[in-house]
Tab-separated table of C-alpha atoms in Angstrom:
chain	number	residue	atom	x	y	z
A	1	UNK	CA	11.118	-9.759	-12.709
A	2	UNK	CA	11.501	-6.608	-9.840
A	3	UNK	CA	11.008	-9.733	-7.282
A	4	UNK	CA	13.084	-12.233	-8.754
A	5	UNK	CA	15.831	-9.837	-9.087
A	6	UNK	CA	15.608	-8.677	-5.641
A	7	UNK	CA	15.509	-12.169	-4.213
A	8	UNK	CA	18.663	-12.751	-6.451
A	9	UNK	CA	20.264	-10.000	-4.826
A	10	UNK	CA	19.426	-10.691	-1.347
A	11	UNK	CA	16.474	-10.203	-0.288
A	12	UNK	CA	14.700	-12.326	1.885
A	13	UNK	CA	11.305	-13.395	0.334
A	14	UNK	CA	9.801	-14.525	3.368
A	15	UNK	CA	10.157	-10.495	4.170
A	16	UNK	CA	8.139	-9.805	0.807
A	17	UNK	CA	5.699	-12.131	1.806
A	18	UNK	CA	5.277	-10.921	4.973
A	19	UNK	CA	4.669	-6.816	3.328
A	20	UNK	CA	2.516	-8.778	0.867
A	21	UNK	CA	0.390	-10.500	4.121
A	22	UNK	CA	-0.222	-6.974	5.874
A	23	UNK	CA	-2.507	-5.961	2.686
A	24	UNK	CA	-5.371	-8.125	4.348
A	25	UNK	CA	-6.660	-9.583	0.684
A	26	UNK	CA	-6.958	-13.058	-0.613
A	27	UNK	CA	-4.552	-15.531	-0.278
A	28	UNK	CA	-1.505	-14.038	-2.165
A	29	UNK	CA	1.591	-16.700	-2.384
A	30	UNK	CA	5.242	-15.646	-3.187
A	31	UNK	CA	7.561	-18.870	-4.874
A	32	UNK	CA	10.378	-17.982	-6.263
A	33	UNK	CA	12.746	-20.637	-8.100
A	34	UNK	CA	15.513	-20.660	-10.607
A	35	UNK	CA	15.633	-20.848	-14.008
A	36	UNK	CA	17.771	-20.204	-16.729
A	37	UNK	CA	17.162	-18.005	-19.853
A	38	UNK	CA	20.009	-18.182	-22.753
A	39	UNK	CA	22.031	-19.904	-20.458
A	40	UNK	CA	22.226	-17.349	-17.731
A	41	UNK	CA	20.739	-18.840	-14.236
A	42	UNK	CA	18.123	-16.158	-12.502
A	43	UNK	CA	15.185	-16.324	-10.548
A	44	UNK	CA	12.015	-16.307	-11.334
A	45	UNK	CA	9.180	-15.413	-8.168
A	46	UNK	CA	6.028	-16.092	-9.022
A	47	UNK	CA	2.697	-14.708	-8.068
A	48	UNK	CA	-0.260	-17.414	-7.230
A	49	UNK	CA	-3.284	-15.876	-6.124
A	50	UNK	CA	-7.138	-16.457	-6.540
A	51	UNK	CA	-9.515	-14.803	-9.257
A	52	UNK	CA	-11.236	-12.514	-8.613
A	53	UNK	CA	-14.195	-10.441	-9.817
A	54	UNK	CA	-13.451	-7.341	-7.780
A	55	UNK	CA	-12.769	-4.148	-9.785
A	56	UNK	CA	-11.126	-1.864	-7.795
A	57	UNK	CA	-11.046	1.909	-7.603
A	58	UNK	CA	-7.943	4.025	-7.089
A	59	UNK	CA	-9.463	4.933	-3.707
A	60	UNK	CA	-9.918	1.543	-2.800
A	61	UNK	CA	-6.804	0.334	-2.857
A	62	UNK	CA	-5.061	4.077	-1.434
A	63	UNK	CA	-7.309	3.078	1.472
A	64	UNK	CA	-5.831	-0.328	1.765
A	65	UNK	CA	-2.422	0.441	1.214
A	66	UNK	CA	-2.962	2.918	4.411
A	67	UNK	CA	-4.437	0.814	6.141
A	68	UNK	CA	-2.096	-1.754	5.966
A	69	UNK	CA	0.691	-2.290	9.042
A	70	UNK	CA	3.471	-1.435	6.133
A	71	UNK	CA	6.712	0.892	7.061
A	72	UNK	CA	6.669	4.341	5.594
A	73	UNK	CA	9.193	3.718	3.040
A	74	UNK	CA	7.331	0.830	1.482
A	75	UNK	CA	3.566	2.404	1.767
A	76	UNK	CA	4.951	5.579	0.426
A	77	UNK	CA	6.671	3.907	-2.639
A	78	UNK	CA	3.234	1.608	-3.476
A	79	UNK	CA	1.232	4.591	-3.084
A	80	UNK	CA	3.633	6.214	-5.476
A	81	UNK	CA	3.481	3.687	-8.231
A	82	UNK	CA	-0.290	3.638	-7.855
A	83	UNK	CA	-0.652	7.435	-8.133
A	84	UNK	CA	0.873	7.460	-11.502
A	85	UNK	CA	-1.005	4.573	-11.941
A	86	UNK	CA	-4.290	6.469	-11.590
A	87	UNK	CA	-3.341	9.473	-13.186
A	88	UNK	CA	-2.155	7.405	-16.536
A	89	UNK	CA	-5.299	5.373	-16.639
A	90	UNK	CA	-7.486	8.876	-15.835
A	91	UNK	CA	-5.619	10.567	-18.734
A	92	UNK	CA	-6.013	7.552	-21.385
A	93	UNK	CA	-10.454	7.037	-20.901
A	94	UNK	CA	-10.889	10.935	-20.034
A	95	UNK	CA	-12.532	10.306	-16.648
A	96	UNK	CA	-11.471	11.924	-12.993
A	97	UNK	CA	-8.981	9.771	-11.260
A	98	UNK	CA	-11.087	8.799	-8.035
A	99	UNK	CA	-13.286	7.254	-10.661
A	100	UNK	CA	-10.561	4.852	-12.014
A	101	UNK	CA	-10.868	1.381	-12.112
A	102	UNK	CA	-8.117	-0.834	-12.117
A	103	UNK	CA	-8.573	-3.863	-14.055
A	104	UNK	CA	-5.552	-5.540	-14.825
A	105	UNK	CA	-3.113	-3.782	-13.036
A	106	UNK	CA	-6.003	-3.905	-10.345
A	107	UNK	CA	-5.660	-7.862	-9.984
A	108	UNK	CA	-4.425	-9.368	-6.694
A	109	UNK	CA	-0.897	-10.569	-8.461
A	110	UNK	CA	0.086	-7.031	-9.858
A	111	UNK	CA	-1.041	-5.389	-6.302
A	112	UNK	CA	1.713	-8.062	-4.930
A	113	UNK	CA	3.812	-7.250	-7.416
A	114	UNK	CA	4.176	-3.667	-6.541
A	115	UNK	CA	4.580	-4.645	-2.751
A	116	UNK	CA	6.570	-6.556	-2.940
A	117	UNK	CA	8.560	-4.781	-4.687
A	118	UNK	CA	8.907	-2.125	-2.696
A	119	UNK	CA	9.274	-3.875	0.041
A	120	UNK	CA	12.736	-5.358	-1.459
A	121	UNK	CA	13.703	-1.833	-2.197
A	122	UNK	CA	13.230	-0.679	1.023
A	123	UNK	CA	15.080	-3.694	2.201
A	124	UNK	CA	18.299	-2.950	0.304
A	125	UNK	CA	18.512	0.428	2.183
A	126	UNK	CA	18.863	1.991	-1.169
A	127	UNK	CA	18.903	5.980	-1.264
A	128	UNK	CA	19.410	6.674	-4.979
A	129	UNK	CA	17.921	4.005	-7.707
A	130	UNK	CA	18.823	5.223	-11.603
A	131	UNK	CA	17.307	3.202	-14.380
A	132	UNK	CA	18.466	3.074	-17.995
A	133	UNK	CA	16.276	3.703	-21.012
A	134	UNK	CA	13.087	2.007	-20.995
A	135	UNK	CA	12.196	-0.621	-23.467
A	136	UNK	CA	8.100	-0.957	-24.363
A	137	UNK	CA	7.900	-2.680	-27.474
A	138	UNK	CA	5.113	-2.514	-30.098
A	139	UNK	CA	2.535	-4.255	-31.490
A	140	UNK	CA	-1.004	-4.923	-30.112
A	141	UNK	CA	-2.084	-6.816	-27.366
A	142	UNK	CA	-5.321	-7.775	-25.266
A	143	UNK	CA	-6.581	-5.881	-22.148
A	144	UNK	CA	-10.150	-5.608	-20.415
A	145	UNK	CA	-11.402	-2.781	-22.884
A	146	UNK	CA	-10.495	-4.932	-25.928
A	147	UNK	CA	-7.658	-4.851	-28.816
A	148	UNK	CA	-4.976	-1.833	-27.130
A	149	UNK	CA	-1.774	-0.176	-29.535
A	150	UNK	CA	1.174	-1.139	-27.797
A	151	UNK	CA	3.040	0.785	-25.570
A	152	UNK	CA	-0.518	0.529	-23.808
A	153	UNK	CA	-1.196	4.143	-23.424
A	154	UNK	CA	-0.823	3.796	-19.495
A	155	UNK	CA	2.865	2.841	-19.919
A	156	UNK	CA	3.142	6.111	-22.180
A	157	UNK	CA	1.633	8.274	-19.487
A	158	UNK	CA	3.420	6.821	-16.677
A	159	UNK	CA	6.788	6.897	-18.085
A	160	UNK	CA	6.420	10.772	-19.833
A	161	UNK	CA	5.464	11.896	-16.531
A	162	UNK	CA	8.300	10.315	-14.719
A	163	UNK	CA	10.360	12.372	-17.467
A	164	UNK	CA	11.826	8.599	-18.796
A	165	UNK	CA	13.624	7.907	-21.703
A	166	UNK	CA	12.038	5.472	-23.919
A	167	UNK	CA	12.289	2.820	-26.992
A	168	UNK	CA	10.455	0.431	-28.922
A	169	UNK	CA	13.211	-1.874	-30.504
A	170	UNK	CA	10.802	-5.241	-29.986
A	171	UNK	CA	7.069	-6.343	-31.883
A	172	UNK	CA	6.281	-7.201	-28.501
A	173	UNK	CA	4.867	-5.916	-24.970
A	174	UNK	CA	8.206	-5.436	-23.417
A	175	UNK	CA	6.506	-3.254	-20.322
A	176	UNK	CA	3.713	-3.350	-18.534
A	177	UNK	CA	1.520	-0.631	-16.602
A	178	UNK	CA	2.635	-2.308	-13.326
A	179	UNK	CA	6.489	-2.224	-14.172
A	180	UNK	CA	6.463	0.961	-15.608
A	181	UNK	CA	4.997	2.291	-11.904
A	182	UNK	CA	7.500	0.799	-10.016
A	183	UNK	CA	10.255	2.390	-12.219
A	184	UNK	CA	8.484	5.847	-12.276
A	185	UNK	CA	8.175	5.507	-8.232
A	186	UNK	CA	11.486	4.872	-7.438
A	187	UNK	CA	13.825	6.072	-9.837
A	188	UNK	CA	15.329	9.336	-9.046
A	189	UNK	CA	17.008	9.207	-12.629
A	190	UNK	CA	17.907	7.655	-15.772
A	191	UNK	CA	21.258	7.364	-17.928
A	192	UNK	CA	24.282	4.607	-18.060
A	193	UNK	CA	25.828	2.660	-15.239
A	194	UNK	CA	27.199	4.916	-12.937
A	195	UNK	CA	30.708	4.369	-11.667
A	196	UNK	CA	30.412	2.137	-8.829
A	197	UNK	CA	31.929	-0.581	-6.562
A	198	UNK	CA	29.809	-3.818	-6.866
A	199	UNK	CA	28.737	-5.022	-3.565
A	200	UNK	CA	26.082	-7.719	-4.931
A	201	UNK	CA	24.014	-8.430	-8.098
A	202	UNK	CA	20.415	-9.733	-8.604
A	203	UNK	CA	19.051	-11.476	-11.663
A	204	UNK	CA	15.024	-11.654	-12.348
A	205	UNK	CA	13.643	-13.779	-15.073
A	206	UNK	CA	10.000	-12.835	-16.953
A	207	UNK	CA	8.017	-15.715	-17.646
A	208	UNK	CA	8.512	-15.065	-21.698
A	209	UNK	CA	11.399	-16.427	-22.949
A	210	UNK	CA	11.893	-14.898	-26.488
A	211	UNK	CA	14.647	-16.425	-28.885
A	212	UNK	CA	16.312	-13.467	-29.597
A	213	UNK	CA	17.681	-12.191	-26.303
A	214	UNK	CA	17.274	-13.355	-22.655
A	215	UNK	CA	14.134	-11.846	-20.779
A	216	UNK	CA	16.134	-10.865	-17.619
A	217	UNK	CA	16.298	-8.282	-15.318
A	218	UNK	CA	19.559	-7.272	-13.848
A	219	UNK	CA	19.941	-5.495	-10.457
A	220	UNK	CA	23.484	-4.268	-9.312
A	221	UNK	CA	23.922	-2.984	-6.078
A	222	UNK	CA	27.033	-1.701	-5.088
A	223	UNK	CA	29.062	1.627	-3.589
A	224	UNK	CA	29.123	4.896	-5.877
A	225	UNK	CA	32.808	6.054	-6.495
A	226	UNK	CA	32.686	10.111	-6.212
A	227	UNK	CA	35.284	12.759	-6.183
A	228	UNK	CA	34.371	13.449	-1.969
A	229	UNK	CA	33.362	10.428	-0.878
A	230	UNK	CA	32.138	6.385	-1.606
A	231	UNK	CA	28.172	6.160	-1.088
A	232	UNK	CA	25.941	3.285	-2.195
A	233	UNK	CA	24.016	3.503	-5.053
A	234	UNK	CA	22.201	0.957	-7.193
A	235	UNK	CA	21.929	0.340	-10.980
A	236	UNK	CA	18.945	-1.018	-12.745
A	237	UNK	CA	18.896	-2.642	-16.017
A	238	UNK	CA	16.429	-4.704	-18.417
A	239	UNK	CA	16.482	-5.481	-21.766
A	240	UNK	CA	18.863	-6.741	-24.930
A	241	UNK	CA	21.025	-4.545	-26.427
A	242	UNK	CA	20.429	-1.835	-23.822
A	243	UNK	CA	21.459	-1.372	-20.502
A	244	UNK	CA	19.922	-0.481	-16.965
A	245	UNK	CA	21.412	1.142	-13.863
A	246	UNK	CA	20.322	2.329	-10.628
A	247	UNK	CA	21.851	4.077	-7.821
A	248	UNK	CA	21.225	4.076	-4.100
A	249	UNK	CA	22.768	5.476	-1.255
A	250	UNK	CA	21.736	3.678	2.237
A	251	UNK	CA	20.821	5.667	5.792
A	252	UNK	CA	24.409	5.900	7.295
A	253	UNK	CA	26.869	7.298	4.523
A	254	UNK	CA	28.238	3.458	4.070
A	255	UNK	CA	25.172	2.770	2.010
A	256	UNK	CA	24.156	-0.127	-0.483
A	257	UNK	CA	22.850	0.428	-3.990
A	258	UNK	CA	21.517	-1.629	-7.076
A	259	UNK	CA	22.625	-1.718	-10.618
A	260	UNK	CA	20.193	-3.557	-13.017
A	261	UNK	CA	21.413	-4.705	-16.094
A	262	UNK	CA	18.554	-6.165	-17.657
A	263	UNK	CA	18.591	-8.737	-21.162
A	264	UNK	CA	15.452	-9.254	-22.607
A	265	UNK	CA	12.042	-8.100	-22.603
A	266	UNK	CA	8.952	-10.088	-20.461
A	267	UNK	CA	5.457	-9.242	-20.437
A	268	UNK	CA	5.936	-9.927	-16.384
A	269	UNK	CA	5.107	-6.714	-15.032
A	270	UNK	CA	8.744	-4.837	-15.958
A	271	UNK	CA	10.167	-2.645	-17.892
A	272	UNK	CA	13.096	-2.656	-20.020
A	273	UNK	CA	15.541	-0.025	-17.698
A	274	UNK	CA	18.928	1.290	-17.162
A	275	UNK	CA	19.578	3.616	-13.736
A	276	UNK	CA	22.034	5.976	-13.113
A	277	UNK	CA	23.363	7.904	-10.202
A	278	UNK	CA	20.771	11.080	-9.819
A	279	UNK	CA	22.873	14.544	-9.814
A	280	UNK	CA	22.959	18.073	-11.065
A	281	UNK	CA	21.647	17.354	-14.038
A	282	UNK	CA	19.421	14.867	-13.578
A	283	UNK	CA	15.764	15.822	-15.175
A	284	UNK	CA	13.287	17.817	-12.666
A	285	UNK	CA	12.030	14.506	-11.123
A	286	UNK	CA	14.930	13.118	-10.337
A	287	UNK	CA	15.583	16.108	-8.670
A	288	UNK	CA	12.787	16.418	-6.716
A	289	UNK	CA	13.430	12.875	-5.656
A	290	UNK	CA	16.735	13.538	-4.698
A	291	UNK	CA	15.617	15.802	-2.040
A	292	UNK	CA	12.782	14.200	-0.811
A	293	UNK	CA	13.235	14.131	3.205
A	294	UNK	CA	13.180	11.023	5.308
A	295	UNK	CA	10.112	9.084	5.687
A	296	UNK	CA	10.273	9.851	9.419
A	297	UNK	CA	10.128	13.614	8.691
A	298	UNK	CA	6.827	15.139	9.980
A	299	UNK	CA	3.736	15.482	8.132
A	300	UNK	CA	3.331	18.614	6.219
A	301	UNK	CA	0.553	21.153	4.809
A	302	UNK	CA	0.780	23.227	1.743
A	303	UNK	CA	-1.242	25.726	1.284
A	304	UNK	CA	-2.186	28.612	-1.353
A	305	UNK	CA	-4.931	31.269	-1.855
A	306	UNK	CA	-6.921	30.901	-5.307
A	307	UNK	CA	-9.126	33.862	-6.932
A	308	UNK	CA	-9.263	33.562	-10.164
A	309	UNK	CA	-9.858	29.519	-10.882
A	310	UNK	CA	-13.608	28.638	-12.361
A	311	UNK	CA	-15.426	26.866	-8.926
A	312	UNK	CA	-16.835	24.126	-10.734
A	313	UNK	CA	-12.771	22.880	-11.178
A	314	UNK	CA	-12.002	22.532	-7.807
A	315	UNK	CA	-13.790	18.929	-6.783
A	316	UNK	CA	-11.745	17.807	-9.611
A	317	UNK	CA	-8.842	19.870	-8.549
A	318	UNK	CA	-8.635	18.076	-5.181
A	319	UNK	CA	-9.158	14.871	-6.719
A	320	UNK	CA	-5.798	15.037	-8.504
A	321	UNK	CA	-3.989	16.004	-5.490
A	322	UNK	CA	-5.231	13.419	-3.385
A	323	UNK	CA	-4.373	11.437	-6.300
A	324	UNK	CA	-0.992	12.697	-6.212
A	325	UNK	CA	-0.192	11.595	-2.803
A	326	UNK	CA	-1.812	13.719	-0.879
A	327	UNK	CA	-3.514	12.547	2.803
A	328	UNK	CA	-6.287	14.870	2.649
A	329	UNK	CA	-7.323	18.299	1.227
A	330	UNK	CA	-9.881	20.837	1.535
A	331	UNK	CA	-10.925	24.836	0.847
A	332	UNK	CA	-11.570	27.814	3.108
A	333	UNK	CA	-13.706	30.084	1.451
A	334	UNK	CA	-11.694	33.621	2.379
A	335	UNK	CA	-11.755	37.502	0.857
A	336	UNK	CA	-8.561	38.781	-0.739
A	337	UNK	CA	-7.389	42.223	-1.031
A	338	UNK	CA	-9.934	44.680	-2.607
A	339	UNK	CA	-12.934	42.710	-1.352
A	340	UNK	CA	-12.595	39.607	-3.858
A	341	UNK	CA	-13.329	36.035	-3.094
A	342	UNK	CA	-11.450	33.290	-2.784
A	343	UNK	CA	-10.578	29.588	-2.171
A	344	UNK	CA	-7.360	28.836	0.140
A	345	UNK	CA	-6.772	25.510	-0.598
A	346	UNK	CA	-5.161	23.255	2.149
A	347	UNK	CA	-3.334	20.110	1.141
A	348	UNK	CA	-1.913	17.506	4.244
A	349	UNK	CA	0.732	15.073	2.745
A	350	UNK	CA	3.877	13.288	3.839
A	351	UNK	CA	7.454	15.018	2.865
A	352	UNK	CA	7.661	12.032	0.767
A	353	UNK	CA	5.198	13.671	-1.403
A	354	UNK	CA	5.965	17.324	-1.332
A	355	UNK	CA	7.183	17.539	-5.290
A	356	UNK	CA	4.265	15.629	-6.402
A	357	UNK	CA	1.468	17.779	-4.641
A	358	UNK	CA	3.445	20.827	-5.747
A	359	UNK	CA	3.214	19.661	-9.494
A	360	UNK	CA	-0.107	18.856	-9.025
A	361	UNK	CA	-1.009	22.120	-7.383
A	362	UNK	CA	0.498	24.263	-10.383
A	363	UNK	CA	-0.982	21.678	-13.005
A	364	UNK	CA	-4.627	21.533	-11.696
A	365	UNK	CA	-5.351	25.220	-10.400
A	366	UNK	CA	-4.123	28.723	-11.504
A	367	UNK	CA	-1.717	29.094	-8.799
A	368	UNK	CA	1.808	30.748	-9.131
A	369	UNK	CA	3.124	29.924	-5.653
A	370	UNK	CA	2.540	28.791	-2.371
A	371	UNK	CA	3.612	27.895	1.245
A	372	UNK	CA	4.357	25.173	3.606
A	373	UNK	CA	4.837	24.129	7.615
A	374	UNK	CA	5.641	21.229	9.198
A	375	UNK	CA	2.775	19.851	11.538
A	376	UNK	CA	2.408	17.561	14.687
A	377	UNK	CA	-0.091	14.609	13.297
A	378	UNK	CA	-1.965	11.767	15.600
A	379	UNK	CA	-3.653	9.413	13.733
A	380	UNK	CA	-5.547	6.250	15.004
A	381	UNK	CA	-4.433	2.946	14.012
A	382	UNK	CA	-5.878	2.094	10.603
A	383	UNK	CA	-7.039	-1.103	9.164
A	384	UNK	CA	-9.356	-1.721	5.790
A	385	UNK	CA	-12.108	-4.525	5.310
A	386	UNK	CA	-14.444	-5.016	2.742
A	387	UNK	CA	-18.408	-6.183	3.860
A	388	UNK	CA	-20.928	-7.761	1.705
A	389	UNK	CA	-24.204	-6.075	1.153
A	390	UNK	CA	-26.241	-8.288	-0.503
A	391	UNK	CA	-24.089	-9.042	-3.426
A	392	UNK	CA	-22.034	-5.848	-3.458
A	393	UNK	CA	-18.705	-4.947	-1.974
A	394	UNK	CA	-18.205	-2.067	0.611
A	395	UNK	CA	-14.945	-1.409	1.315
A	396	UNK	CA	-14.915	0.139	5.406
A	397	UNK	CA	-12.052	1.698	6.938
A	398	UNK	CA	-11.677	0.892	10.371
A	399	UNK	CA	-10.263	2.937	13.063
A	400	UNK	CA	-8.454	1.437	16.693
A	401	UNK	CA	-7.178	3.722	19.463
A	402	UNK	CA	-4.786	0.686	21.947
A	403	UNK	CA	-6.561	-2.239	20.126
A	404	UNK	CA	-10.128	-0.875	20.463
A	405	UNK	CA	-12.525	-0.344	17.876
A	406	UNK	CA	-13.609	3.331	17.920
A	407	UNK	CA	-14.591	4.281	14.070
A	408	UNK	CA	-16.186	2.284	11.103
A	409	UNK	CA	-16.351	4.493	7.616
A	410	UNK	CA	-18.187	3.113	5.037
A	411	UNK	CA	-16.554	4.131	1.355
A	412	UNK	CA	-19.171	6.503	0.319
A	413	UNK	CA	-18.690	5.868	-3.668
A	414	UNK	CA	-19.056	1.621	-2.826
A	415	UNK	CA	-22.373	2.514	-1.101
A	416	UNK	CA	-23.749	4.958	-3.679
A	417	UNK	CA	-23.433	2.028	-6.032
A	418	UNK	CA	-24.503	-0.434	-4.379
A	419	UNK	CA	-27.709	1.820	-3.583
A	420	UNK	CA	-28.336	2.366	-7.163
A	421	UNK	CA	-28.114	-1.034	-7.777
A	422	UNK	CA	-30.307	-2.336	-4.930
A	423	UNK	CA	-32.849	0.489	-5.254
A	424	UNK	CA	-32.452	1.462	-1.896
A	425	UNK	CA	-32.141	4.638	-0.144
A	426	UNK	CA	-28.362	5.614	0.150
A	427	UNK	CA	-28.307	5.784	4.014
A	428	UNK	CA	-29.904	2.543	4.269
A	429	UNK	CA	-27.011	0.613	2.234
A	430	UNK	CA	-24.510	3.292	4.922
A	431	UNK	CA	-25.911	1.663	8.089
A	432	UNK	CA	-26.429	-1.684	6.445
A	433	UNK	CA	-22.589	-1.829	6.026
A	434	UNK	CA	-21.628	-0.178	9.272
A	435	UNK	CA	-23.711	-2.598	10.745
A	436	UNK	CA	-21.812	-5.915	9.073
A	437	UNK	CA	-18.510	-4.201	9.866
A	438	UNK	CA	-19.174	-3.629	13.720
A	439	UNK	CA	-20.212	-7.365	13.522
A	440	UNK	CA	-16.505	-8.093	12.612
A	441	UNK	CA	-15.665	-6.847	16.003
């Protein structure tokens, strides 16, 4: 529905595709078409892509998305909507959220899904995107584990987190894991159409079409009317009775937003939502999105000194913030006034990320505060490939310096399983796989 809607509003496909393409999976196809759903014409995209058996980790795909040639904006928003993602599924089966697998929402068309969409977003040049209230439905419905309560408790996670308003109003799955990600991600707030000056509208249809309202997704994108000024915002909205918007504001002060006004609720990856403009009293996300600095900004580290946090918390501790976003993190082992020991912990992310790490920070160790600088970064062209070791996936991450091969990493956790399986000694599965990936090149 996120694609059709974009497509509907302007958005070339063929660049979806193309954002889609850089991932360097199976065969992933975009089609969109038109349809009609109580009369109203939209467009419906769908995703065709292959089955497969792969069940993949939270660090798998993190890996892939950075790896992939994607612009900032769009690998910063999938990363985004994966990381709550990961954190929702870690919080619903009680396990750390490196160890999460992602089943469905794991599956080559949802991966696309969340691409693609962000890809479109970027592509709008949207600043601000406000959604309205978020539809989920009730009822039960089927996932890998068995029988699951609707909301699924993912969609609960993801959406409290994000600080989003939410109903049931329909005996039905009305959204997903996957589309409540990739309203968490890029909303910077939520409340009624904003006041605005439509520029363009885009209409996404779900593949359900239930009889008693229209399973659309509406996308308005248009120039906010302030008391200073005209800026661009966007409105989101999706389902019956209630109403989505979304605000944007574009890169050069004459900037293009979306309004969604969505009809209906799908079981298409979306979520029933109405954006508004973010401002002063927008929840604590939104405002943390609000002033989240250009992509282009440099790389940052955040750091604070820990004394009184139990040790065997912090390998789960730096889990969660590289599950927030994070690039990397690590400890210095240090001694604090009065002789006492400590942990400073170090944590590398993008300024993209800054309110996420910081939440996560407070959330995961005893901290009360802590300090930042900007940092000069060079980092080798990244790709990611997977290698077969007799039956068991390795994912690799590959490093280039002008086109040159220079580094092959083997994903320790794929190897440690695949050594357990195999009976092997662990460092024989590591140079098996190292081995098959310098083939490659």
């Amino acid at each position: 529905m996120f694609l059709g809607a974009l497509v509907d509003a302007g958005v070339d496909l063929a660049m979806m595709q193309a954002a889609v393409d850089a991932l360097g999976t199976e065969p992933i196809r975009l089609r969109a078409k038109k349809v009609t759903r109580h009369g109203l014409v939209a467009v419906k995209v769908d995703v065709e892509a292959p089955e497969v058996a792969t069940d993949r980790r939270w660090r798998s795909i993190r890996a892939m998305l950075e790896g992939a040639d994607l612009d900032a904006a769009v690998r910063d928003l999938a990363l985004g909507a994966f990381a709550r993602l990961a954190a929702a599924e870690a919080a619903a089966h009680g396990i750390a959220e490196e160890d999460v697998h992602f089943h469905e929402v794991g599956a080559l068309d949802s991966i696309a899904d969340i691409v693609g969409a962000a890809a479109g977003l970027a592509a709008l040049g949207i600043e601000r995107l406000t959604a309205s209230t978020v539809t989920v439905g009730g009822g039960t419905t089927r996932g890998s584990h068995g029988s699951i309560p609707l909301p699924a408790p993912a969609v609960l996670r993801v959406l409290a987190d994000a600080g989003a308003p939410v109903v049931g109003a329909v005996p039905y799955e009305a959204c997903t894991p996957t589309g409540a990600a990739i309203v968490a991600a890029a909303a910077a707030g939520y409340g009624s159409l904003p006041e605005l000056v439509v520029d363009r509208i885009g209409v996404g249809a779900g593949g359900r079409d239930p009889q008693e309202r229209a399973n659309l997704l509406r996308l308005i994108v248009g120039h906010e009317v302030t008391p200073a000024r005209r800026t661009g915002s966007a409105h989101v909205h999706r389902g019956g009775h209630d109403h989505g918007d979304a605000s944007g504001h574009g890169p050069h002060g004459h900037s293009h937003g979306a309004h969604g006004h969505d009809h209906g609720h799908g079981h298409d990856h979306s979520a029933h939502e109405h954006v508004a403009p973010a401002s002063e009293h927008a929840p604590p996300a939104a405002q943390a999105h609000q002033g989240s600095p250009a992509p282009s900004a440099k790389p940052v580290v955040i750091e604070t000194n820990v004394d009184d946090l139990d040790p065997r918390v912090w390998p789960a501790a730096l889990a969660a913030l590289l599950a927030a976003g994070a690039s990397d993190a690590w400890l210095t082992p240090i001694f604090m006034k009065k002789g006492r020991p400590a942990h400073t912990v170090h944590v590398l992310c993008r300024p993209e990320m800054i309110a996420a790490v910081r939440s996560a920070l407070v959330r995961h160790t005893t901290t009360i505060g802590m300090r930042s600088y900007e940092i000069e970064k060079y980092a080798l062209e990244r790709q990611y490939k997977h290698v077969n070791v007799d039956g068991h996936e390795i994912g690799v991450k590959i490093a280039l310096e002008h086109g040159e091969v220079v580094n092959a990493s083997v994903e320790y956790e794929d190897a440690a399983t695949a050594a357990a399986a195999l009976g092997r000694p662990l460092k024989v599965v590591i140079a098996q796989a190292t081995a098959l990936a310098a083939e490659e090149y």
